[in-house]
């Protein structure tokens, strides 16, 4: 069975002027994927990042909340490291007890928590899937010109780079 891990889809990443590029588009795709997983009877695991004091992800600070509301039977796991399996050493065993042998990850940020958690899932013995259209991040660097939407490395380029690295390293199975 496959489980869906919804990684760090927190309000501070998708609302307001500091949201990821194309946040509304990603949210629609995330919502559709979550609905598909629920309809298929797959476990949906919500991953919530806990940052240090003063961080935008400081627990219970404005914007730290999950964007979507988990269903009653869905588990929320919090993490303090980029890899959800590192922050939650019992998570792999819990998933395996549910007959989960593969995980699909969606969410944020591609080059941090999505990538680290994908690697953690693989190391824990799971088959790992990551759809290139279902993870997002921010632009990197400073604007390369006076145009506000032109960056040294765009969010799309960063996400594609992560996808290619995970494929090259044999992390992704499906």
Short mmCIF file of C-alpha atoms in Angstrom, two decimals:
data_model
loop_
_atom_site.label_atom_id
_atom_site.label_comp_id
_atom_site.label_asym_id
_atom_site.label_seq_id
_atom_site.Cartn_x
_atom_site.Cartn_y
_atom_site.Cartn_z
CA UNK A 1 0.00 0.00 0.00
CA UNK A 2 1.08 3.55 -0.64
CA UNK A 3 0.91 6.45 1.83
CA UNK A 4 0.85 10.11 0.88
CA UNK A 5 3.15 12.42 2.86
CA UNK A 6 2.06 16.06 2.65
CA UNK A 7 5.25 17.91 3.56
CA UNK A 8 5.17 21.37 5.15
CA UNK A 9 2.15 22.79 3.35
CA UNK A 10 1.87 25.50 5.97
CA UNK A 11 0.15 28.86 5.62
CA UNK A 12 3.37 30.90 5.69
CA UNK A 13 4.54 29.09 2.52
CA UNK A 14 1.39 29.65 0.46
CA UNK A 15 -0.26 32.86 1.66
CA UNK A 16 0.77 36.47 1.42
CA UNK A 17 3.60 38.22 -0.31
CA UNK A 18 6.19 35.65 0.81
CA UNK A 19 4.40 32.61 -0.60
CA UNK A 20 6.02 30.28 -3.11
CA UNK A 21 5.60 31.30 -6.76
CA UNK A 22 2.35 30.01 -8.25
CA UNK A 23 1.03 29.05 -4.82
CA UNK A 24 -2.61 28.89 -5.93
CA UNK A 25 -1.73 26.48 -8.74
CA UNK A 26 0.23 24.23 -6.37
CA UNK A 27 -2.54 24.31 -3.78
CA UNK A 28 -5.08 23.16 -6.36
CA UNK A 29 -2.79 20.30 -7.41
CA UNK A 30 -2.08 19.35 -3.79
CA UNK A 31 -5.78 19.36 -2.95
CA UNK A 32 -6.55 17.12 -5.93
CA UNK A 33 -3.79 14.67 -4.99
CA UNK A 34 -4.93 14.55 -1.36
CA UNK A 35 -8.47 13.82 -2.57
CA UNK A 36 -7.19 11.02 -4.82
CA UNK A 37 -5.27 9.44 -1.95
CA UNK A 38 -8.29 9.64 0.36
CA UNK A 39 -10.56 8.16 -2.31
CA UNK A 40 -8.11 5.29 -2.80
CA UNK A 41 -8.03 4.59 0.94
CA UNK A 42 -4.35 5.49 1.22
CA UNK A 43 -3.07 6.84 4.53
CA UNK A 44 -2.43 10.59 4.37
CA UNK A 45 0.32 11.75 6.71
CA UNK A 46 0.64 15.47 7.35
CA UNK A 47 4.15 16.74 8.05
CA UNK A 48 4.48 20.04 9.89
CA UNK A 49 7.78 21.84 10.33
CA UNK A 50 8.65 23.22 13.76
CA UNK A 51 11.24 25.96 13.44
CA UNK A 52 13.23 27.53 16.27
CA UNK A 53 12.05 30.50 18.31
CA UNK A 54 11.68 33.58 16.11
CA UNK A 55 11.51 31.55 12.89
CA UNK A 56 8.53 31.79 10.51
CA UNK A 57 7.84 28.14 11.41
CA UNK A 58 7.99 28.68 15.17
CA UNK A 59 5.24 26.46 16.60
CA UNK A 60 1.93 28.24 17.11
CA UNK A 61 3.14 31.46 15.49
CA UNK A 62 0.98 33.05 12.75
CA UNK A 63 1.48 31.12 9.51
CA UNK A 64 2.82 27.95 11.15
CA UNK A 65 -0.59 26.25 10.77
CA UNK A 66 -1.20 23.63 8.11
CA UNK A 67 -2.97 25.11 5.10
CA UNK A 68 -5.34 22.16 4.64
CA UNK A 69 -7.33 20.54 7.43
CA UNK A 70 -6.44 16.89 8.02
CA UNK A 71 -9.35 14.46 8.23
CA UNK A 72 -10.08 13.00 11.67
CA UNK A 73 -8.27 9.70 11.03
CA UNK A 74 -5.21 11.32 9.41
CA UNK A 75 -1.98 11.61 11.34
CA UNK A 76 -0.04 14.85 11.79
CA UNK A 77 3.67 14.45 12.52
CA UNK A 78 5.82 17.38 13.46
CA UNK A 79 9.50 17.63 12.70
CA UNK A 80 12.49 19.70 13.73
CA UNK A 81 14.84 18.40 11.03
CA UNK A 82 14.42 18.43 7.27
CA UNK A 83 13.91 14.63 7.20
CA UNK A 84 10.59 13.64 8.77
CA UNK A 85 11.92 10.11 9.41
CA UNK A 86 14.87 11.50 11.36
CA UNK A 87 12.60 13.66 13.53
CA UNK A 88 10.15 10.77 14.01
CA UNK A 89 12.20 7.56 14.45
CA UNK A 90 9.07 5.42 14.88
CA UNK A 91 7.31 6.66 11.74
CA UNK A 92 8.71 4.01 9.39
CA UNK A 93 7.61 1.21 11.74
CA UNK A 94 4.16 2.75 12.11
CA UNK A 95 3.74 2.94 8.34
CA UNK A 96 4.99 -0.63 7.86
CA UNK A 97 2.49 -1.83 10.51
CA UNK A 98 -0.21 -0.40 8.21
CA UNK A 99 1.24 -2.47 5.32
CA UNK A 100 2.67 0.66 3.68
CA UNK A 101 5.59 -0.24 1.42
CA UNK A 102 5.71 2.92 -0.70
CA UNK A 103 5.30 6.62 -0.10
CA UNK A 104 4.55 9.55 -2.34
CA UNK A 105 5.65 12.98 -1.23
CA UNK A 106 4.08 16.30 -2.12
CA UNK A 107 4.78 19.71 -0.64
CA UNK A 108 7.55 22.15 0.20
CA UNK A 109 10.40 23.01 -0.06
CA UNK A 110 11.86 20.92 -2.85
CA UNK A 111 15.55 21.34 -2.01
CA UNK A 112 15.11 21.01 1.74
CA UNK A 113 12.40 18.99 3.46
CA UNK A 114 10.95 17.25 0.40
CA UNK A 115 14.37 16.05 -0.75
CA UNK A 116 15.56 15.07 2.75
CA UNK A 117 12.32 13.23 3.54
CA UNK A 118 12.41 11.39 0.19
CA UNK A 119 15.94 10.22 0.99
CA UNK A 120 14.83 9.30 4.51
CA UNK A 121 11.93 7.25 3.15
CA UNK A 122 14.25 5.38 0.80
CA UNK A 123 16.72 4.72 3.62
CA UNK A 124 13.80 3.38 5.71
CA UNK A 125 13.06 0.83 2.99
CA UNK A 126 10.15 2.42 1.19
CA UNK A 127 9.61 2.76 -2.53
CA UNK A 128 9.47 6.52 -3.15
CA UNK A 129 7.46 8.55 -5.67
CA UNK A 130 7.72 12.28 -6.29
CA UNK A 131 5.73 13.87 -9.09
CA UNK A 132 7.71 16.85 -10.47
CA UNK A 133 4.51 18.92 -10.53
CA UNK A 134 3.72 18.32 -6.84
CA UNK A 135 6.59 19.97 -4.99
CA UNK A 136 7.48 23.62 -4.77
CA UNK A 137 10.06 26.04 -3.45
CA UNK A 138 11.15 29.67 -3.55
CA UNK A 139 13.42 31.45 -6.00
CA UNK A 140 17.08 31.46 -4.99
CA UNK A 141 19.50 34.34 -4.93
CA UNK A 142 18.72 37.92 -5.74
CA UNK A 143 16.98 39.26 -8.81
CA UNK A 144 19.41 39.01 -11.73
CA UNK A 145 18.02 42.17 -13.33
CA UNK A 146 15.67 44.97 -12.42
CA UNK A 147 12.74 42.69 -13.25
CA UNK A 148 11.30 41.34 -10.01
CA UNK A 149 10.43 37.94 -11.52
CA UNK A 150 13.91 37.19 -12.89
CA UNK A 151 16.12 35.42 -10.37
CA UNK A 152 19.56 33.84 -10.44
CA UNK A 153 17.87 30.46 -10.00
CA UNK A 154 14.10 30.23 -10.37
CA UNK A 155 11.90 28.12 -8.13
CA UNK A 156 11.04 25.97 -11.14
CA UNK A 157 14.73 25.36 -11.88
CA UNK A 158 15.44 24.45 -8.25
CA UNK A 159 12.55 21.97 -8.11
CA UNK A 160 13.66 20.39 -11.41
CA UNK A 161 17.24 20.10 -10.12
CA UNK A 162 16.03 18.28 -6.99
CA UNK A 163 13.88 15.94 -9.08
CA UNK A 164 16.83 15.11 -11.37
CA UNK A 165 19.20 14.52 -8.42
CA UNK A 166 16.76 12.18 -6.69
CA UNK A 167 16.22 10.26 -9.94
CA UNK A 168 19.98 10.07 -10.62
CA UNK A 169 20.71 8.87 -7.08
CA UNK A 170 18.09 6.10 -7.36
CA UNK A 171 15.87 7.51 -4.63
CA UNK A 172 12.73 7.58 -6.77
CA UNK A 173 11.15 4.29 -7.79
CA UNK A 174 7.86 5.33 -9.29
#
